[in-house]
Amino acid sequence: MKFHSDPIAEHHEVPLADDGQWEALVDHWQTRESSPKTRETDGNRCYVVSVIHPEETSTEGKLREIMGLVEAQDDHIVGHEVIYLAAIHPRTYLGQGKSQELAKHAREAGADLLVLDAALSPSQMRNLEDLTGFAVCDREAVILNVFLRHAKTKAARIQVEIAHLEYLRPRIRGLGINMDQQAGGVMGNRGPGETASELLARRLDSRLADLRKKLGKIEQQSSHQRKHRVDARRIALVGYTNAGKSSLMNALTSADGAVRNRPFETLDTTTRSLTRYGVDILLSDTVGFIRQLPQQLFASFASTLAEVKEASLLALVIDVSDPDWRLHRETSEAVLEQLGAHLIPRVYIFNKVDRVHELPEGLFDGIAPEHPIVTLSAHRSEDLEQLKETLVELVCGGEHQLQVFVPYVCAAAMSKVYGHCRVVESESHEDGMWFSLEGSPRTLRQIRNDVEEVQA
């Protein structure tokens, strides 16, 4: 990502997503991140570098993941390599010798953009660009770009733009303008005025404040909607990106959400009803997790991830066909702990078993003895039926029972019976229904109170 360049005469305003210019915004950042030679072509020609530190063991997995992210932002990979780094160089992250050798390999491959699977500071990125002569994009920028391309709803677009601007805020030196030029004021009269960097920083801060205000209103609406579902049993599908959560969501609820073999295809939380045996269960598909998720995105998507914290049961989906599924599980569990959702009851769903020749005996031993485990393929109907049975049993566990007669005129109680309880047995009478119910203590108490008010 090129953060400094030759001065130009003026600064053009960044298009705003909520003014109906989302396509213009995407084009704006794509143009910024492309070198002048390739701005008229489709995508950058990227040389991808996976940086391995001494404590890391998943060499192939890390390289495969960053290459998948680069492809998801519609760029072309012309070469790649793995660098083993014993210590981080404070100025250039890689050190002068490694950086120059890397630049040589990238030039030979015909690249115009260096992609490093590492989190670079603004100064490291500038120094690395100066040393190599290439525009540089780090891991955080790649993930932000993927989110930018997949944002569909107003909430997701605002969240992604906030994350982008927060990432760019400390990197505004040289965003295509002369950062030493001054604006406003006359020497000897009103002072030197603002430098271009100060002016742009103020504009970014103003834009961020406006976006946060709009996002706050959306969060209030989402919170209000969740309050109306307080008595519902709620299951959240969580897990590493591209683990197959959306495929499971579609198969379990007959939904038609987007399913593609690309990371972060789903950014918005989608909630559908999963009805089984008279029990109304809400199933939510959430944004995927990933190693080293940028903090800007974690903060911006806090309201989206609130669905996870308020769930009755977490269904942690793991792609067992991925060689790094253990690392993905550990990453997902770490994110859940960071969200404060690690104490919520959990079921492990090992997906895509149809892609594995044979599951070794004892493969899952010692993973989480306190949590149930399900193995399945989202393409096998018998597996899905078994999963539905398991989810219903788990989410309805520990419920109380109530035998109650509900008059037909008691509409509020009838609504709760069919909307939030499991009807074990029912019998029709002339002026009402007799029910044997299972449900949460709170819901059963409300039904009993509603009936008593009508009969009083």
mmCIF file of C-alpha atoms in Angstrom, residues 151-282:
data_model
loop_
_atom_site.group_PDB
_atom_site.id
_atom_site.type_symbol
_atom_site.label_atom_id
_atom_site.label_comp_id
_atom_site.label_asym_id
_atom_site.label_seq_id
_atom_site.Cartn_x
_atom_site.Cartn_y
_atom_site.Cartn_z
ATOM 1 C CA ALA A 151 -19.808 -5.280 2.428
ATOM 2 C CA LYS A 152 -23.390 -5.222 1.178
ATOM 3 C CA THR A 153 -25.674 -3.644 3.780
ATOM 4 C CA LYS A 154 -25.583 -0.085 5.093
ATOM 5 C CA ALA A 155 -24.379 -1.255 8.514
ATOM 6 C CA ALA A 156 -21.545 -3.345 7.047
ATOM 7 C CA ARG A 157 -20.446 -0.515 4.777
ATOM 8 C CA ILE A 158 -20.294 1.960 7.633
ATOM 9 C CA GLN A 159 -18.423 -0.547 9.813
ATOM 10 C CA VAL A 160 -15.870 -1.229 7.084
ATOM 11 C CA GLU A 161 -15.363 2.455 6.290
ATOM 12 C CA ILE A 162 -14.746 3.201 9.977
ATOM 13 C CA ALA A 163 -12.153 0.423 10.093
ATOM 14 C CA HIS A 164 -10.471 1.725 6.925
ATOM 15 C CA LEU A 165 -10.257 5.300 8.159
ATOM 16 C CA GLU A 166 -8.929 4.219 11.556
ATOM 17 C CA TYR A 167 -6.238 2.220 9.759
ATOM 18 C CA LEU A 168 -5.352 5.182 7.533
ATOM 19 C CA ARG A 169 -5.451 7.820 10.291
ATOM 20 C CA PRO A 170 -1.873 7.232 11.526
ATOM 21 C CA ARG A 171 -0.710 6.763 7.915
ATOM 22 C CA ILE A 172 -1.927 10.031 6.379
ATOM 23 C CA ARG A 173 1.571 11.246 5.558
ATOM 24 C CA GLY A 174 1.643 11.348 1.788
ATOM 25 C CA LEU A 175 -1.850 10.194 0.785
ATOM 26 C CA GLY A 176 -1.146 11.517 -2.712
ATOM 27 C CA ILE A 177 -0.603 15.160 -1.648
ATOM 28 C CA ASN A 178 2.274 17.355 -0.536
ATOM 29 C CA MET A 179 1.983 17.024 3.220
ATOM 30 C CA ASP A 180 4.135 20.109 3.838
ATOM 31 C CA GLN A 181 1.955 22.520 1.876
ATOM 32 C CA GLN A 182 -0.123 24.912 3.956
ATOM 33 C CA ALA A 183 -3.763 25.873 3.624
ATOM 34 C CA GLY A 184 -5.393 29.105 4.785
ATOM 35 C CA GLY A 185 -3.839 32.066 6.579
ATOM 36 C CA VAL A 186 -1.145 34.478 5.473
ATOM 37 C CA MET A 187 2.278 34.818 7.089
ATOM 38 C CA GLY A 188 2.396 37.962 9.176
ATOM 39 C CA ASN A 189 -1.387 38.255 9.232
ATOM 40 C CA ARG A 190 -3.224 35.186 10.595
ATOM 41 C CA GLY A 191 -0.363 32.748 11.008
ATOM 42 C CA PRO A 192 0.821 29.966 8.716
ATOM 43 C CA GLY A 193 -2.483 28.047 8.763
ATOM 44 C CA GLU A 194 -2.880 24.255 8.553
ATOM 45 C CA THR A 195 -0.532 21.923 6.749
ATOM 46 C CA ALA A 196 -2.138 19.508 4.332
ATOM 47 C CA SER A 197 -1.594 16.605 6.756
ATOM 48 C CA GLU A 198 -3.351 18.523 9.533
ATOM 49 C CA LEU A 199 -6.224 19.399 7.228
ATOM 50 C CA LEU A 200 -6.656 15.798 6.094
ATOM 51 C CA ALA A 201 -6.416 14.534 9.685
ATOM 52 C CA ARG A 202 -9.170 16.929 10.718
ATOM 53 C CA ARG A 203 -11.358 15.787 7.821
ATOM 54 C CA LEU A 204 -10.815 12.149 8.700
ATOM 55 C CA ASP A 205 -11.663 12.807 12.355
ATOM 56 C CA SER A 206 -14.831 14.634 11.351
ATOM 57 C CA ARG A 207 -15.829 11.818 9.010
ATOM 58 C CA LEU A 208 -15.143 9.190 11.694
ATOM 59 C CA ALA A 209 -17.279 11.074 14.218
ATOM 60 C CA ASP A 210 -20.145 11.243 11.714
ATOM 61 C CA LEU A 211 -19.873 7.536 10.873
ATOM 62 C CA ARG A 212 -19.758 6.500 14.532
ATOM 63 C CA LYS A 213 -22.906 8.505 15.187
ATOM 64 C CA LYS A 214 -24.714 6.739 12.329
ATOM 65 C CA LEU A 215 -23.426 3.361 13.448
ATOM 66 C CA GLY A 216 -24.631 4.100 16.978
ATOM 67 C CA LYS A 217 -28.185 4.576 15.696
ATOM 68 C CA ILE A 218 -28.004 1.287 13.799
ATOM 69 C CA GLU A 219 -26.693 -0.457 16.926
ATOM 70 C CA GLN A 220 -29.630 0.915 18.934
ATOM 71 C CA GLN A 221 -32.062 -0.513 16.396
ATOM 72 C CA SER A 222 -30.280 -3.886 16.430
ATOM 73 C CA SER A 223 -30.267 -3.932 20.220
ATOM 74 C CA HIS A 224 -34.005 -3.166 20.247
ATOM 75 C CA GLN A 225 -34.661 -6.035 17.840
ATOM 76 C CA ARG A 226 -32.628 -8.433 20.008
ATOM 77 C CA LYS A 227 -34.630 -7.422 23.081
ATOM 78 C CA HIS A 228 -37.785 -8.636 21.341
ATOM 79 C CA ARG A 229 -36.083 -12.025 20.985
ATOM 80 C CA VAL A 230 -34.999 -12.248 24.621
ATOM 81 C CA ASP A 231 -37.165 -15.304 25.303
ATOM 82 C CA ALA A 232 -36.256 -17.092 22.095
ATOM 83 C CA ARG A 233 -33.701 -19.869 22.015
ATOM 84 C CA ARG A 234 -30.814 -18.574 19.974
ATOM 85 C CA ILE A 235 -27.969 -20.488 18.369
ATOM 86 C CA ALA A 236 -25.000 -18.676 16.814
ATOM 87 C CA LEU A 237 -22.897 -20.334 14.125
ATOM 88 C CA VAL A 238 -19.318 -19.225 14.781
ATOM 89 C CA GLY A 239 -15.903 -20.271 13.571
ATOM 90 C CA TYR A 240 -12.986 -19.563 11.292
ATOM 91 C CA THR A 241 -13.734 -17.895 7.983
ATOM 92 C CA ASN A 242 -14.577 -20.286 5.137
ATOM 93 C CA ALA A 243 -15.368 -23.169 7.526
ATOM 94 C CA GLY A 244 -18.797 -23.698 5.920
ATOM 95 C CA LYS A 245 -21.074 -21.759 8.292
ATOM 96 C CA SER A 246 -23.180 -20.231 5.526
ATOM 97 C CA SER A 247 -23.640 -23.613 3.823
ATOM 98 C CA LEU A 248 -24.897 -25.070 7.098
ATOM 99 C CA MET A 249 -27.157 -22.071 7.630
ATOM 100 C CA ASN A 250 -28.735 -22.507 4.205
ATOM 101 C CA ALA A 251 -29.128 -26.264 4.618
ATOM 102 C CA LEU A 252 -30.681 -26.068 8.083
ATOM 103 C CA THR A 253 -33.114 -23.210 7.426
ATOM 104 C CA SER A 254 -33.677 -23.400 3.639
ATOM 105 C CA ALA A 255 -32.148 -19.934 3.366
ATOM 106 C CA ASP A 256 -30.453 -18.641 0.226
ATOM 107 C CA GLY A 257 -27.463 -16.748 1.606
ATOM 108 C CA ALA A 258 -24.309 -16.231 -0.415
ATOM 109 C CA VAL A 259 -22.000 -19.257 -0.408
ATOM 110 C CA ARG A 260 -18.603 -19.060 -2.090
ATOM 111 C CA ASN A 261 -15.295 -20.725 -1.366
ATOM 112 C CA ARG A 262 -13.704 -17.400 -0.389
ATOM 113 C CA PRO A 263 -12.852 -15.854 2.988
ATOM 114 C CA PHE A 264 -15.274 -13.365 4.556
ATOM 115 C CA GLU A 265 -18.034 -13.920 2.007
ATOM 116 C CA THR A 266 -20.496 -13.241 4.853
ATOM 117 C CA LEU A 267 -20.096 -10.004 6.842
ATOM 118 C CA ASP A 268 -23.617 -9.362 8.101
ATOM 119 C CA THR A 269 -25.238 -11.456 10.793
ATOM 120 C CA THR A 270 -28.155 -13.346 9.251
ATOM 121 C CA THR A 271 -30.856 -14.783 11.522
ATOM 122 C CA ARG A 272 -33.410 -17.399 10.463
ATOM 123 C CA SER A 273 -35.959 -19.529 12.259
ATOM 124 C CA LEU A 274 -35.156 -23.187 12.801
ATOM 125 C CA THR A 275 -38.481 -24.809 13.732
ATOM 126 C CA ARG A 276 -38.507 -28.387 14.944
ATOM 127 C CA TYR A 277 -41.028 -30.312 17.035
ATOM 128 C CA GLY A 278 -42.955 -27.154 17.876
ATOM 129 C CA VAL A 279 -39.833 -25.389 19.160
ATOM 130 C CA ASP A 280 -38.983 -22.020 17.595
ATOM 131 C CA ILE A 281 -35.203 -21.602 17.526
ATOM 132 C CA LEU A 282 -33.367 -18.664 15.970
#
